[in-house]
Each structure stands twice: as structure tokens, then as C-alpha cells.
Amino acid sequence: MSEGVSQGDRIATLDVVRGVAVMGILVMNIIAFAMPTAAYGNPAAYGSFSWLDYALYDFNYLFFDGKMRGLFSFLFGASALLVIERGTEKGENAARIHYARMFWLLLFGLVHLYLIWWGDILHHYALIGFILFLFRKLSVRRLIHTAVGLLAVQTALFASVAWDAQRTEALVATGKANKAVTQQYANYRDFFGQPPPAVITAELRTHRGDYPTVLTDRLKKEAATPISTLFIVGWETLAYMLLGMAMLKSGLLRGDWESARYRRWLAIGAGVALPGYAFGAWWMATHHYSTSAVAAGLTVISTPFRPLAIIAWASALALLARHGGAVVARIGSAGQMAFSNYLGTSLICSTLFYGYGLGLYGHLSRSRCYLVVLAIWGLMLLWSAPWLARFRYGPIEWLWRSLARGQLQPLRRTRGEFATASQ
């Protein structure tokens, strides 16, 4: 996320990449808004009734799963470094600004997590962001080496999860599982596998209920989420933020590379990552989306390939930003307001799907959910540019910036700024 940078200081490539990321992450998150938890990772768990539903799951696994979150993490690291660099250049206390940003982002994230939607990522970014400042002076090479080490730890952790899912699944299948093993397998099954009807029915009933019902369930289930997320995927998140810093310093995210270099890294990233993900999709399908197969596909199989897939995305979007055009400009505007658009998406989707709104939870197939995605994309592209023509920042970006700096920041553009922004 970016709290908002003055118009003259903007980097077009960062805005376009951020715009695609905030739009693309909804491709994955829409299922988490609309269906029981297991459906997010397992198409056979809920909401898939035709070949199109399964084809969309495979398409998203190949091109979106983890990549949009990874892009956000790259961008978070790059934006944090950019704020630190610009604060230092202006003679400001860069450390104070950085830690104030993280503090307020943490509060935003916790409010979002507990009061609006369980899938919040902001609190996690803030917690990782508290240690990110320590890496600001590392060279590109050292940032990459540190990130690779962290990703090795993450891969090993995920491998242990996949192995344990396979072990407990096998024991339960043979009838040799004790109570502890059975419960452990049930935990894996309810997240990666195909939960029994009673579990699905309970989730449907809860999320089709009123706000107090949904809130009580969320507070109960997500109480420890900030800590558990930190230990489960924090290694990967920090690695991607460091890679984002490295990509900013190297010029990739500034749009400084020659087009041929971007095309080369697009080819390398896609050429290595897509076969790896294709294997993961094949593995899950041929094993009938069993708990252990999906656990492996979503963790240990995909993790080594994800960084190259993200770099391929970033390279492609840098080329897109370079070519420009009206649609690209609109995407860039959506990226400038990524924080507002991210939270706005949660407000829209929770209202659409939960019982205290329209109550569509569990009523749409996987493929029909993407009609909602297209509609929300349209809203992002329609409102972001006109807003920024009149105001310097998105509403949440302005609030975050004002809180982090301890005083209200100018929001409305002057007449001269309005004319320039409208051209």
C-alpha cells in the first residue's frame, strides 16, 4: 500500500503495478468473501458445478494465486524505501515517519480484520514493516541473498505442512489415527480439503446471519491471526518486501530498465514459473483435490516458483506502463488509491455477501463470482481518476498520511493542480 505521494513525485510504473495488484488480488479474494473457507484453495470444496468453474480455478492458480499478494509485498517494500529515501532527502526524521506509518497501518489492519473481513493483510504488512527499516541500506545483491534465504526457510516450513497433511490423511484413511491425529487432519481438511456437510452448513449459517453473529464468529476464530500469520508466512512476506526494495534500487520498479531487459525477465520468469505451476495444477487435479494434494499445490510446489512469476508480472506491467494509453492511466489512478480501493472492496463485498447485507454468501457459483469482480473493477477504474483530478490523495491515503505526520495534509487540489491533473 502507498499512503500517497505528491503528484510530481509519482513513479508511473509503481502506480500501474499497484493498480493491477489491487484489481488482481480480488480475483483470489472474491471466493473468500463469497464462499466457505475451504473453497478458496479447493475448487471441489464448494461452488464448482461445471468445467468452467474448475477451469477458472486452474487459470487463477497459474496466473493470480500468490502473485498478486506477492506484487503487493514487492510494492510495499519499494514504497517503504521510497518514503524513507525522500524523507531523508528532505531532512526529515525518516525513522519516525516510517514507524508512524507502520503503527497507523497496524491499527487500520486490525480494524479491518476484526470488524470488516477476516482476510485482512494490512496488519501483517505493518508487523513485518516494523523490521523492514533495518534493511534499507543493504545493496541489491545483499537484499536478494537475504530474500533467497528467507524463501528457503518458508519452503521448508511449507514442506513440513504438506508432509504432515499427507501423513495425517493416510493415517485417517487406514483407521489408525488417534484422537490428536484425527483432529489435526480435520484442521488441514477444513482449510485445504473438502469439509463434511456439517462444517459447510455451519459456515453458511454464520455468514448469512446478522452482523453480531458474523462479528462474534470472527472475533473467536481470528483472535490469534496476527501472530499465527506472522509465523506461518512472515518469512515469505519479508522476503518479497526485500525483493521489492532490491527491484526499486535496481530500477525495475522505477521503469528505468530498457524494454529488452524487461522482455528478457518476463520470458525467464514466465518460462520457469508457468511449468512449475502447471505441474501443481496437474498434481491437484489428478489426486482429485485431496487435502494433501491441495496442501502441496498451494504451498511447497508453488513457493519456489512464485518469485519468478511475480518478477514476470512486474516486468510485463512495466512495459505496459511505458506504452501508456487511457486505460493504463486509469489503472495507474486505481493504483494511486490502492489503499482506498482495497478497503472499499471489502466494504462492498461484505455487504453483498454477508447476511447483514444482500446475503449472497454461498449462493453464487465460482464462475458467477467473477461477474462481481468485473463490476468492482469497473468501479475502481471509474472513480479513481476523477477523484484524483480534484484531490491529491485517495481518502484513506490522505487519512493515513495525516495520522503518520501528526497533522492534516492538504487534500483538495489548487486550481492549477486541477488543470494539470485533468490534462
mmCIF file of N, CA, C and O in Angstrom, residues 304-398:
data_model
loop_
_atom_site.group_PDB
_atom_site.id
_atom_site.type_symbol
_atom_site.label_atom_id
_atom_site.label_comp_id
_atom_site.label_asym_id
_atom_site.label_seq_id
_atom_site.Cartn_x
_atom_site.Cartn_y
_atom_site.Cartn_z
ATOM 1 N N PRO A 304 8.612 -22.119 -4.533
ATOM 2 C CA PRO A 304 9.891 -21.834 -5.204
ATOM 3 C C PRO A 304 9.733 -21.086 -6.523
ATOM 4 O O PRO A 304 10.664 -20.385 -6.961
ATOM 5 N N PHE A 305 8.572 -21.232 -7.171
ATOM 6 C CA PHE A 305 8.364 -20.612 -8.483
ATOM 7 C C PHE A 305 7.746 -19.214 -8.392
ATOM 8 O O PHE A 305 7.797 -18.440 -9.347
ATOM 9 N N ARG A 306 7.154 -18.904 -7.243
ATOM 10 C CA ARG A 306 6.386 -17.661 -7.131
ATOM 11 C C ARG A 306 7.215 -16.395 -7.346
ATOM 12 O O ARG A 306 6.747 -15.474 -8.034
ATOM 13 N N PRO A 307 8.439 -16.288 -6.799
ATOM 14 C CA PRO A 307 9.192 -15.040 -7.014
ATOM 15 C C PRO A 307 9.422 -14.724 -8.488
ATOM 16 O O PRO A 307 9.298 -13.567 -8.910
ATOM 17 N N LEU A 308 9.733 -15.748 -9.296
ATOM 18 C CA LEU A 308 9.945 -15.504 -10.722
ATOM 19 C C LEU A 308 8.637 -15.132 -11.410
ATOM 20 O O LEU A 308 8.626 -14.309 -12.338
ATOM 21 N N ALA A 309 7.524 -15.722 -10.965
ATOM 22 C CA ALA A 309 6.227 -15.345 -11.525
ATOM 23 C C ALA A 309 5.912 -13.882 -11.222
ATOM 24 O O ALA A 309 5.390 -13.151 -12.076
ATOM 25 N N ILE A 310 6.243 -13.439 -10.017
ATOM 26 C CA ILE A 310 5.996 -12.043 -9.634
ATOM 27 C C ILE A 310 6.875 -11.102 -10.455
ATOM 28 O O ILE A 310 6.417 -10.051 -10.923
ATOM 29 N N ILE A 311 8.125 -11.468 -10.633
ATOM 30 C CA ILE A 311 9.032 -10.641 -11.440
ATOM 31 C C ILE A 311 8.543 -10.574 -12.888
ATOM 32 O O ILE A 311 8.630 -9.522 -13.546
ATOM 33 N N ALA A 312 8.004 -11.694 -13.397
ATOM 34 C CA ALA A 312 7.442 -11.683 -14.751
ATOM 35 C C ALA A 312 6.272 -10.711 -14.834
ATOM 36 O O ALA A 312 6.160 -9.931 -15.792
ATOM 37 N N TRP A 313 5.387 -10.755 -13.834
ATOM 38 C CA TRP A 313 4.269 -9.810 -13.784
ATOM 39 C C TRP A 313 4.775 -8.364 -13.740
ATOM 40 O O TRP A 313 4.301 -7.501 -14.494
ATOM 41 N N ALA A 314 5.729 -8.092 -12.853
ATOM 42 C CA ALA A 314 6.250 -6.732 -12.713
ATOM 43 C C ALA A 314 6.875 -6.250 -14.014
ATOM 44 O O ALA A 314 6.705 -5.084 -14.413
ATOM 45 N N SER A 315 7.606 -7.124 -14.705
ATOM 46 C CA SER A 315 8.238 -6.753 -15.971
ATOM 47 C C SER A 315 7.188 -6.455 -17.035
ATOM 48 O O SER A 315 7.304 -5.469 -17.784
ATOM 49 N N ALA A 316 6.164 -7.301 -17.115
ATOM 50 C CA ALA A 316 5.099 -7.078 -18.094
ATOM 51 C C ALA A 316 4.377 -5.765 -17.833
ATOM 52 O O ALA A 316 4.062 -5.007 -18.763
ATOM 53 N N LEU A 317 4.128 -5.468 -16.552
ATOM 54 C CA LEU A 317 3.401 -4.240 -16.219
ATOM 55 C C LEU A 317 4.262 -3.005 -16.412
ATOM 56 O O LEU A 317 3.743 -1.923 -16.736
ATOM 57 N N ALA A 318 5.566 -3.135 -16.217
ATOM 58 C CA ALA A 318 6.462 -2.011 -16.506
ATOM 59 C C ALA A 318 6.429 -1.682 -17.992
ATOM 60 O O ALA A 318 6.432 -0.497 -18.383
ATOM 61 N N LEU A 319 6.386 -2.707 -18.827
ATOM 62 C CA LEU A 319 6.257 -2.479 -20.276
ATOM 63 C C LEU A 319 4.912 -1.846 -20.600
ATOM 64 O O LEU A 319 4.830 -0.942 -21.451
ATOM 65 N N LEU A 320 3.866 -2.297 -19.926
ATOM 66 C CA LEU A 320 2.537 -1.723 -20.144
ATOM 67 C C LEU A 320 2.519 -0.245 -19.764
ATOM 68 O O LEU A 320 1.961 0.590 -20.493
ATOM 69 N N ALA A 321 3.125 0.071 -18.619
ATOM 70 C CA ALA A 321 3.173 1.470 -18.172
ATOM 71 C C ALA A 321 3.925 2.330 -19.169
ATOM 72 O O ALA A 321 3.581 3.501 -19.388
ATOM 73 N N ARG A 322 4.951 1.772 -19.773
ATOM 74 C CA ARG A 322 5.755 2.519 -20.743
ATOM 75 C C ARG A 322 4.948 2.867 -21.988
ATOM 76 O O ARG A 322 5.108 3.949 -22.559
ATOM 77 N N HIS A 323 4.067 1.975 -22.393
ATOM 78 C CA HIS A 323 3.271 2.220 -23.604
ATOM 79 C C HIS A 323 2.137 3.200 -23.332
ATOM 80 O O HIS A 323 1.688 3.899 -24.246
ATOM 81 N N GLY A 324 1.648 3.256 -22.106
ATOM 82 C CA GLY A 324 0.642 4.241 -21.733
ATOM 83 C C GLY A 324 -0.704 4.005 -22.399
ATOM 84 O O GLY A 324 -1.035 2.898 -22.823
ATOM 85 N N GLY A 325 -1.510 5.081 -22.474
ATOM 86 C CA GLY A 325 -2.859 4.996 -23.006
ATOM 87 C C GLY A 325 -3.894 5.297 -21.947
ATOM 88 O O GLY A 325 -3.600 5.328 -20.746
ATOM 89 N N ALA A 326 -5.136 5.509 -22.377
ATOM 90 C CA ALA A 326 -6.192 5.926 -21.456
ATOM 91 C C ALA A 326 -6.490 4.859 -20.401
ATOM 92 O O ALA A 326 -6.661 5.171 -19.219
ATOM 93 N N VAL A 327 -6.551 3.587 -20.814
ATOM 94 C CA VAL A 327 -6.860 2.530 -19.859
ATOM 95 C C VAL A 327 -5.723 2.367 -18.850
ATOM 96 O O VAL A 327 -5.961 2.207 -17.650
ATOM 97 N N VAL A 328 -4.480 2.433 -19.350
ATOM 98 C CA VAL A 328 -3.328 2.312 -18.452
ATOM 99 C C VAL A 328 -3.322 3.457 -17.448
ATOM 100 O O VAL A 328 -3.009 3.271 -16.263
ATOM 101 N N ALA A 329 -3.678 4.654 -17.895
ATOM 102 C CA ALA A 329 -3.746 5.800 -16.984
ATOM 103 C C ALA A 329 -4.796 5.568 -15.903
ATOM 104 O O ALA A 329 -4.583 5.900 -14.730
ATOM 105 N N ARG A 330 -5.926 4.988 -16.287
ATOM 106 C CA ARG A 330 -6.965 4.680 -15.305
ATOM 107 C C ARG A 330 -6.473 3.647 -14.290
ATOM 108 O O ARG A 330 -6.749 3.746 -13.088
ATOM 109 N N ILE A 331 -5.752 2.643 -14.771
ATOM 110 C CA ILE A 331 -5.190 1.633 -13.870
ATOM 111 C C ILE A 331 -4.199 2.278 -12.906
ATOM 112 O O ILE A 331 -4.172 1.968 -11.715
ATOM 113 N N GLY A 332 -3.382 3.203 -13.422
ATOM 114 C CA GLY A 332 -2.447 3.913 -12.574
ATOM 115 C C GLY A 332 -3.151 4.723 -11.504
ATOM 116 O O GLY A 332 -2.694 4.783 -10.349
ATOM 117 N N SER A 333 -4.280 5.327 -11.850
ATOM 118 C CA SER A 333 -5.057 6.073 -10.857
ATOM 119 C C SER A 333 -5.605 5.143 -9.779
ATOM 120 O O SER A 333 -5.590 5.468 -8.588
ATOM 121 N N ALA A 334 -6.082 3.977 -10.200
ATOM 122 C CA ALA A 334 -6.543 2.990 -9.222
ATOM 123 C C ALA A 334 -5.402 2.577 -8.306
ATOM 124 O O ALA A 334 -5.597 2.336 -7.110
ATOM 125 N N GLY A 335 -4.187 2.511 -8.858
ATOM 126 C CA GLY A 335 -3.020 2.169 -8.053
ATOM 127 C C GLY A 335 -2.643 3.260 -7.072
ATOM 128 O O GLY A 335 -2.201 2.968 -5.949
ATOM 129 N N GLN A 336 -2.802 4.518 -7.469
ATOM 130 C CA GLN A 336 -2.522 5.619 -6.544
ATOM 131 C C GLN A 336 -3.463 5.561 -5.340
ATOM 132 O O GLN A 336 -3.115 6.026 -4.255
ATOM 133 N N MET A 337 -4.622 4.998 -5.550
ATOM 134 C CA MET A 337 -5.621 4.902 -4.485
ATOM 135 C C MET A 337 -5.809 3.455 -4.044
ATOM 136 O O MET A 337 -6.903 3.040 -3.666
ATOM 137 N N ALA A 338 -4.736 2.660 -4.066
ATOM 138 C CA ALA A 338 -4.846 1.233 -3.761
ATOM 139 C C ALA A 338 -5.385 0.973 -2.354
ATOM 140 O O ALA A 338 -6.167 0.045 -2.144
ATOM 141 N N PHE A 339 -4.962 1.765 -1.394
ATOM 142 C CA PHE A 339 -5.428 1.596 -0.016
ATOM 143 C C PHE A 339 -6.940 1.805 0.058
ATOM 144 O O PHE A 339 -7.678 0.983 0.618
ATOM 145 N N SER A 340 -7.419 2.891 -0.512
ATOM 146 C CA SER A 340 -8.862 3.174 -0.514
ATOM 147 C C SER A 340 -9.629 2.112 -1.285
ATOM 148 O O SER A 340 -10.707 1.668 -0.865
ATOM 149 N N ASN A 341 -9.080 1.689 -2.419
ATOM 150 C CA ASN A 341 -9.759 0.683 -3.226
ATOM 151 C C ASN A 341 -9.781 -0.679 -2.539
ATOM 152 O O ASN A 341 -10.760 -1.422 -2.636
ATOM 153 N N TYR A 342 -8.708 -1.015 -1.839
ATOM 154 C CA TYR A 342 -8.640 -2.293 -1.119
ATOM 155 C C TYR A 342 -9.702 -2.342 -0.024
ATOM 156 O O TYR A 342 -10.480 -3.307 0.073
ATOM 157 N N LEU A 343 -9.748 -1.306 0.807
ATOM 158 C CA LEU A 343 -10.744 -1.281 1.881
ATOM 159 C C LEU A 343 -12.156 -1.122 1.324
ATOM 160 O O LEU A 343 -13.108 -1.716 1.843
ATOM 161 N N GLY A 344 -12.286 -0.342 0.249
ATOM 162 C CA GLY A 344 -13.595 -0.181 -0.377
ATOM 163 C C GLY A 344 -14.134 -1.494 -0.906
ATOM 164 O O GLY A 344 -15.331 -1.787 -0.803
ATOM 165 N N THR A 345 -13.242 -2.320 -1.462
ATOM 166 C CA THR A 345 -13.637 -3.639 -1.942
ATOM 167 C C THR A 345 -14.193 -4.491 -0.805
ATOM 168 O O THR A 345 -15.205 -5.191 -0.975
ATOM 169 N N SER A 346 -13.555 -4.439 0.348
ATOM 170 C CA SER A 346 -14.038 -5.221 1.492
ATOM 171 C C SER A 346 -15.421 -4.757 1.942
ATOM 172 O O SER A 346 -16.282 -5.577 2.286
ATOM 173 N N LEU A 347 -15.637 -3.452 1.957
ATOM 174 C CA LEU A 347 -16.945 -2.931 2.355
ATOM 175 C C LEU A 347 -18.019 -3.352 1.368
ATOM 176 O O LEU A 347 -19.126 -3.758 1.758
ATOM 177 N N ILE A 348 -17.698 -3.284 0.078
ATOM 178 C CA ILE A 348 -18.677 -3.679 -0.945
ATOM 179 C C ILE A 348 -18.982 -5.169 -0.851
ATOM 180 O O ILE A 348 -20.140 -5.588 -0.829
ATOM 181 N N CYS A 349 -17.922 -5.988 -0.805
ATOM 182 C CA CYS A 349 -18.118 -7.441 -0.850
ATOM 183 C C CYS A 349 -18.757 -7.986 0.422
ATOM 184 O O CYS A 349 -19.614 -8.884 0.355
ATOM 185 N N SER A 350 -18.361 -7.467 1.588
ATOM 186 C CA SER A 350 -19.003 -7.938 2.815
ATOM 187 C C SER A 350 -20.480 -7.562 2.827
ATOM 188 O O SER A 350 -21.326 -8.327 3.317
ATOM 189 N N THR A 351 -20.818 -6.408 2.257
ATOM 190 C CA THR A 351 -22.223 -6.007 2.164
ATOM 191 C C THR A 351 -22.985 -6.863 1.168
ATOM 192 O O THR A 351 -24.140 -7.232 1.386
ATOM 193 N N LEU A 352 -22.356 -7.204 0.067
ATOM 194 C CA LEU A 352 -23.005 -8.045 -0.937
ATOM 195 C C LEU A 352 -23.264 -9.459 -0.427
ATOM 196 O O LEU A 352 -24.348 -10.016 -0.621
ATOM 197 N N PHE A 353 -22.268 -10.036 0.255
ATOM 198 C CA PHE A 353 -22.324 -11.466 0.540
ATOM 199 C C PHE A 353 -22.824 -11.827 1.937
ATOM 200 O O PHE A 353 -23.434 -12.883 2.112
ATOM 201 N N TYR A 354 -22.579 -11.000 2.939
ATOM 202 C CA TYR A 354 -22.943 -11.393 4.300
ATOM 203 C C TYR A 354 -24.423 -11.131 4.578
ATOM 204 O O TYR A 354 -25.075 -10.328 3.900
ATOM 205 N N GLY A 355 -24.925 -11.808 5.611
ATOM 206 C CA GLY A 355 -26.352 -11.760 5.895
ATOM 207 C C GLY A 355 -26.871 -10.395 6.268
ATOM 208 O O GLY A 355 -28.048 -10.100 6.065
ATOM 209 N N TYR A 356 -26.009 -9.525 6.807
ATOM 210 C CA TYR A 356 -26.468 -8.184 7.176
ATOM 211 C C TYR A 356 -26.531 -7.256 5.970
ATOM 212 O O TYR A 356 -26.909 -6.092 6.093
ATOM 213 N N GLY A 357 -26.148 -7.774 4.788
ATOM 214 C CA GLY A 357 -26.278 -7.024 3.539
ATOM 215 C C GLY A 357 -27.264 -7.734 2.629
ATOM 216 O O GLY A 357 -28.409 -7.997 3.001
ATOM 217 N N LEU A 358 -26.806 -8.090 1.433
ATOM 218 C CA LEU A 358 -27.676 -8.770 0.478
ATOM 219 C C LEU A 358 -27.739 -10.276 0.693
ATOM 220 O O LEU A 358 -28.574 -10.955 0.092
ATOM 221 N N GLY A 359 -26.828 -10.822 1.494
ATOM 222 C CA GLY A 359 -26.902 -12.231 1.851
ATOM 223 C C GLY A 359 -26.626 -13.206 0.724
ATOM 224 O O GLY A 359 -27.221 -14.287 0.683
ATOM 225 N N LEU A 360 -25.713 -12.862 -0.173
ATOM 226 C CA LEU A 360 -25.403 -13.745 -1.299
ATOM 227 C C LEU A 360 -24.383 -14.822 -0.949
ATOM 228 O O LEU A 360 -23.983 -15.596 -1.826
ATOM 229 N N TYR A 361 -23.959 -14.897 0.287
ATOM 230 C CA TYR A 361 -22.922 -15.841 0.700
ATOM 231 C C TYR A 361 -23.324 -17.274 0.365
ATOM 232 O O TYR A 361 -24.357 -17.775 0.804
ATOM 233 N N GLY A 362 -22.491 -17.933 -0.460
ATOM 234 C CA GLY A 362 -22.734 -19.322 -0.808
ATOM 235 C C GLY A 362 -23.771 -19.543 -1.882
ATOM 236 O O GLY A 362 -24.066 -20.696 -2.235
ATOM 237 N N HIS A 363 -24.326 -18.472 -2.447
ATOM 238 C CA HIS A 363 -25.380 -18.620 -3.448
ATOM 239 C C HIS A 363 -24.857 -18.539 -4.885
ATOM 240 O O HIS A 363 -25.596 -18.899 -5.811
ATOM 241 N N LEU A 364 -23.641 -18.049 -5.101
ATOM 242 C CA LEU A 364 -23.099 -17.913 -6.452
ATOM 243 C C LEU A 364 -22.080 -19.012 -6.727
ATOM 244 O O LEU A 364 -21.322 -19.402 -5.834
ATOM 245 N N SER A 365 -22.045 -19.495 -7.955
ATOM 246 C CA SER A 365 -21.001 -20.435 -8.355
ATOM 247 C C SER A 365 -19.681 -19.683 -8.473
ATOM 248 O O SER A 365 -19.647 -18.446 -8.503
ATOM 249 N N ARG A 366 -18.603 -20.441 -8.576
ATOM 250 C CA ARG A 366 -17.280 -19.840 -8.722
ATOM 251 C C ARG A 366 -17.223 -18.910 -9.930
ATOM 252 O O ARG A 366 -16.732 -17.783 -9.855
ATOM 253 N N SER A 367 -17.743 -19.356 -11.054
ATOM 254 C CA SER A 367 -17.673 -18.542 -12.265
ATOM 255 C C SER A 367 -18.524 -17.282 -12.151
ATOM 256 O O SER A 367 -18.119 -16.203 -12.608
ATOM 257 N N ARG A 368 -19.680 -17.367 -11.514
ATOM 258 C CA ARG A 368 -20.529 -16.182 -11.393
ATOM 259 C C ARG A 368 -19.935 -15.143 -10.455
ATOM 260 O O ARG A 368 -20.238 -13.944 -10.577
ATOM 261 N N CYS A 369 -19.100 -15.570 -9.537
ATOM 262 C CA CYS A 369 -18.445 -14.605 -8.655
ATOM 263 C C CYS A 369 -17.603 -13.612 -9.447
ATOM 264 O O CYS A 369 -17.421 -12.454 -9.022
ATOM 265 N N TYR A 370 -17.123 -14.042 -10.593
ATOM 266 C CA TYR A 370 -16.246 -13.160 -11.362
ATOM 267 C C TYR A 370 -17.011 -12.073 -12.103
ATOM 268 O O TYR A 370 -16.398 -11.099 -12.575
ATOM 269 N N LEU A 371 -18.315 -12.193 -12.180
ATOM 270 C CA LEU A 371 -19.116 -11.072 -12.667
ATOM 271 C C LEU A 371 -19.058 -9.929 -11.649
ATOM 272 O O LEU A 371 -19.031 -8.748 -12.024
ATOM 273 N N VAL A 372 -19.040 -10.284 -10.373
ATOM 274 C CA VAL A 372 -18.889 -9.282 -9.314
ATOM 275 C C VAL A 372 -17.508 -8.628 -9.413
ATOM 276 O O VAL A 372 -17.373 -7.404 -9.279
ATOM 277 N N VAL A 373 -16.478 -9.434 -9.676
ATOM 278 C CA VAL A 373 -15.125 -8.894 -9.827
ATOM 279 C C VAL A 373 -15.081 -7.869 -10.955
ATOM 280 O O VAL A 373 -14.526 -6.764 -10.795
ATOM 281 N N LEU A 374 -15.666 -8.204 -12.093
ATOM 282 C CA LEU A 374 -15.660 -7.277 -13.234
ATOM 283 C C LEU A 374 -16.376 -5.972 -12.886
ATOM 284 O O LEU A 374 -15.924 -4.883 -13.272
ATOM 285 N N ALA A 375 -17.475 -6.075 -12.152
ATOM 286 C CA ALA A 375 -18.216 -4.868 -11.765
ATOM 287 C C ALA A 375 -17.385 -3.989 -10.837
ATOM 288 O O ALA A 375 -17.351 -2.753 -11.000
ATOM 289 N N ILE A 376 -16.699 -4.600 -9.883
ATOM 290 C CA ILE A 376 -15.883 -3.815 -8.946
ATOM 291 C C ILE A 376 -14.671 -3.231 -9.656
ATOM 292 O O ILE A 376 -14.273 -2.089 -9.380
ATOM 293 N N TRP A 377 -14.084 -3.966 -10.587
ATOM 294 C CA TRP A 377 -13.004 -3.390 -11.397
ATOM 295 C C TRP A 377 -13.487 -2.125 -12.109
ATOM 296 O O TRP A 377 -12.791 -1.120 -12.152
ATOM 297 N N GLY A 378 -14.691 -2.227 -12.673
ATOM 298 C CA GLY A 378 -15.246 -1.060 -13.359
ATOM 299 C C GLY A 378 -15.386 0.133 -12.434
ATOM 300 O O GLY A 378 -15.065 1.270 -12.804
ATOM 301 N N LEU A 379 -15.851 -0.119 -11.205
ATOM 302 C CA LEU A 379 -15.977 0.969 -10.233
ATOM 303 C C LEU A 379 -14.624 1.584 -9.905
ATOM 304 O O LEU A 379 -14.488 2.812 -9.825
ATOM 305 N N MET A 380 -13.607 0.749 -9.707
ATOM 306 C CA MET A 380 -12.268 1.263 -9.406
ATOM 307 C C MET A 380 -11.777 2.177 -10.531
ATOM 308 O O MET A 380 -11.248 3.272 -10.281
ATOM 309 N N LEU A 381 -11.957 1.723 -11.764
ATOM 310 C CA LEU A 381 -11.461 2.494 -12.902
ATOM 311 C C LEU A 381 -12.284 3.754 -13.136
ATOM 312 O O LEU A 381 -11.762 4.759 -13.634
ATOM 313 N N LEU A 382 -13.552 3.705 -12.765
ATOM 314 C CA LEU A 382 -14.412 4.856 -12.986
ATOM 315 C C LEU A 382 -14.202 5.969 -11.972
ATOM 316 O O LEU A 382 -14.245 7.154 -12.314
ATOM 317 N N TRP A 383 -13.985 5.612 -10.703
ATOM 318 C CA TRP A 383 -13.982 6.657 -9.676
ATOM 319 C C TRP A 383 -12.598 7.180 -9.337
ATOM 320 O O TRP A 383 -12.451 8.326 -8.898
ATOM 321 N N SER A 384 -11.547 6.379 -9.545
ATOM 322 C CA SER A 384 -10.221 6.771 -9.069
ATOM 323 C C SER A 384 -9.688 8.009 -9.791
ATOM 324 O O SER A 384 -9.195 8.950 -9.157
ATOM 325 N N ALA A 385 -9.752 8.014 -11.115
ATOM 326 C CA ALA A 385 -9.202 9.142 -11.874
ATOM 327 C C ALA A 385 -9.954 10.454 -11.601
ATOM 328 O O ALA A 385 -9.314 11.490 -11.354
ATOM 329 N N PRO A 386 -11.298 10.481 -11.633
ATOM 330 C CA PRO A 386 -11.995 11.734 -11.306
ATOM 331 C C PRO A 386 -11.701 12.232 -9.891
ATOM 332 O O PRO A 386 -11.592 13.442 -9.666
ATOM 333 N N TRP A 387 -11.586 11.308 -8.940
ATOM 334 C CA TRP A 387 -11.247 11.733 -7.584
ATOM 335 C C TRP A 387 -9.885 12.408 -7.561
ATOM 336 O O TRP A 387 -9.721 13.488 -6.963
ATOM 337 N N LEU A 388 -8.892 11.782 -8.191
ATOM 338 C CA LEU A 388 -7.531 12.325 -8.170
ATOM 339 C C LEU A 388 -7.397 13.593 -9.004
ATOM 340 O O LEU A 388 -6.432 14.335 -8.841
ATOM 341 N N ALA A 389 -8.352 13.839 -9.884
ATOM 342 C CA ALA A 389 -8.345 15.101 -10.609
ATOM 343 C C ALA A 389 -8.708 16.265 -9.695
ATOM 344 O O ALA A 389 -8.339 17.410 -9.965
ATOM 345 N N ARG A 390 -9.378 15.978 -8.594
ATOM 346 C CA ARG A 390 -9.831 17.011 -7.657
ATOM 347 C C ARG A 390 -9.076 16.996 -6.331
ATOM 348 O O ARG A 390 -9.002 18.023 -5.659
ATOM 349 N N PHE A 391 -8.554 15.825 -5.998
ATOM 350 C CA PHE A 391 -7.885 15.689 -4.708
ATOM 351 C C PHE A 391 -6.489 15.098 -4.897
ATOM 352 O O PHE A 391 -6.237 14.348 -5.837
ATOM 353 N N ARG A 392 -5.588 15.413 -3.992
ATOM 354 C CA ARG A 392 -4.197 14.972 -4.107
ATOM 355 C C ARG A 392 -4.013 13.504 -3.758
ATOM 356 O O ARG A 392 -3.100 12.860 -4.268
ATOM 357 N N TYR A 393 -4.850 12.991 -2.878
ATOM 358 C CA TYR A 393 -4.722 11.614 -2.411
ATOM 359 C C TYR A 393 -6.092 10.968 -2.359
ATOM 360 O O TYR A 393 -7.121 11.644 -2.316
ATOM 361 N N GLY A 394 -6.089 9.631 -2.332
ATOM 362 C CA GLY A 394 -7.322 8.931 -2.023
ATOM 363 C C GLY A 394 -7.726 9.214 -0.595
ATOM 364 O O GLY A 394 -6.902 9.635 0.234
ATOM 365 N N PRO A 395 -8.997 9.005 -0.233
ATOM 366 C CA PRO A 395 -9.455 9.358 1.126
ATOM 367 C C PRO A 395 -8.709 8.616 2.236
ATOM 368 O O PRO A 395 -8.342 9.231 3.249
ATOM 369 N N ILE A 396 -8.472 7.327 2.076
ATOM 370 C CA ILE A 396 -7.763 6.585 3.127
ATOM 371 C C ILE A 396 -6.279 6.917 3.091
ATOM 372 O O ILE A 396 -5.628 7.016 4.152
ATOM 373 N N GLU A 397 -5.725 7.110 1.890
ATOM 374 C CA GLU A 397 -4.316 7.526 1.785
ATOM 375 C C GLU A 397 -4.104 8.861 2.491
ATOM 376 O O GLU A 397 -3.094 9.043 3.193
ATOM 377 N N TRP A 398 -5.047 9.786 2.325
ATOM 378 C CA TRP A 398 -4.937 11.096 2.981
ATOM 379 C C TRP A 398 -5.003 10.946 4.502
ATOM 380 O O TRP A 398 -4.212 11.556 5.236
#
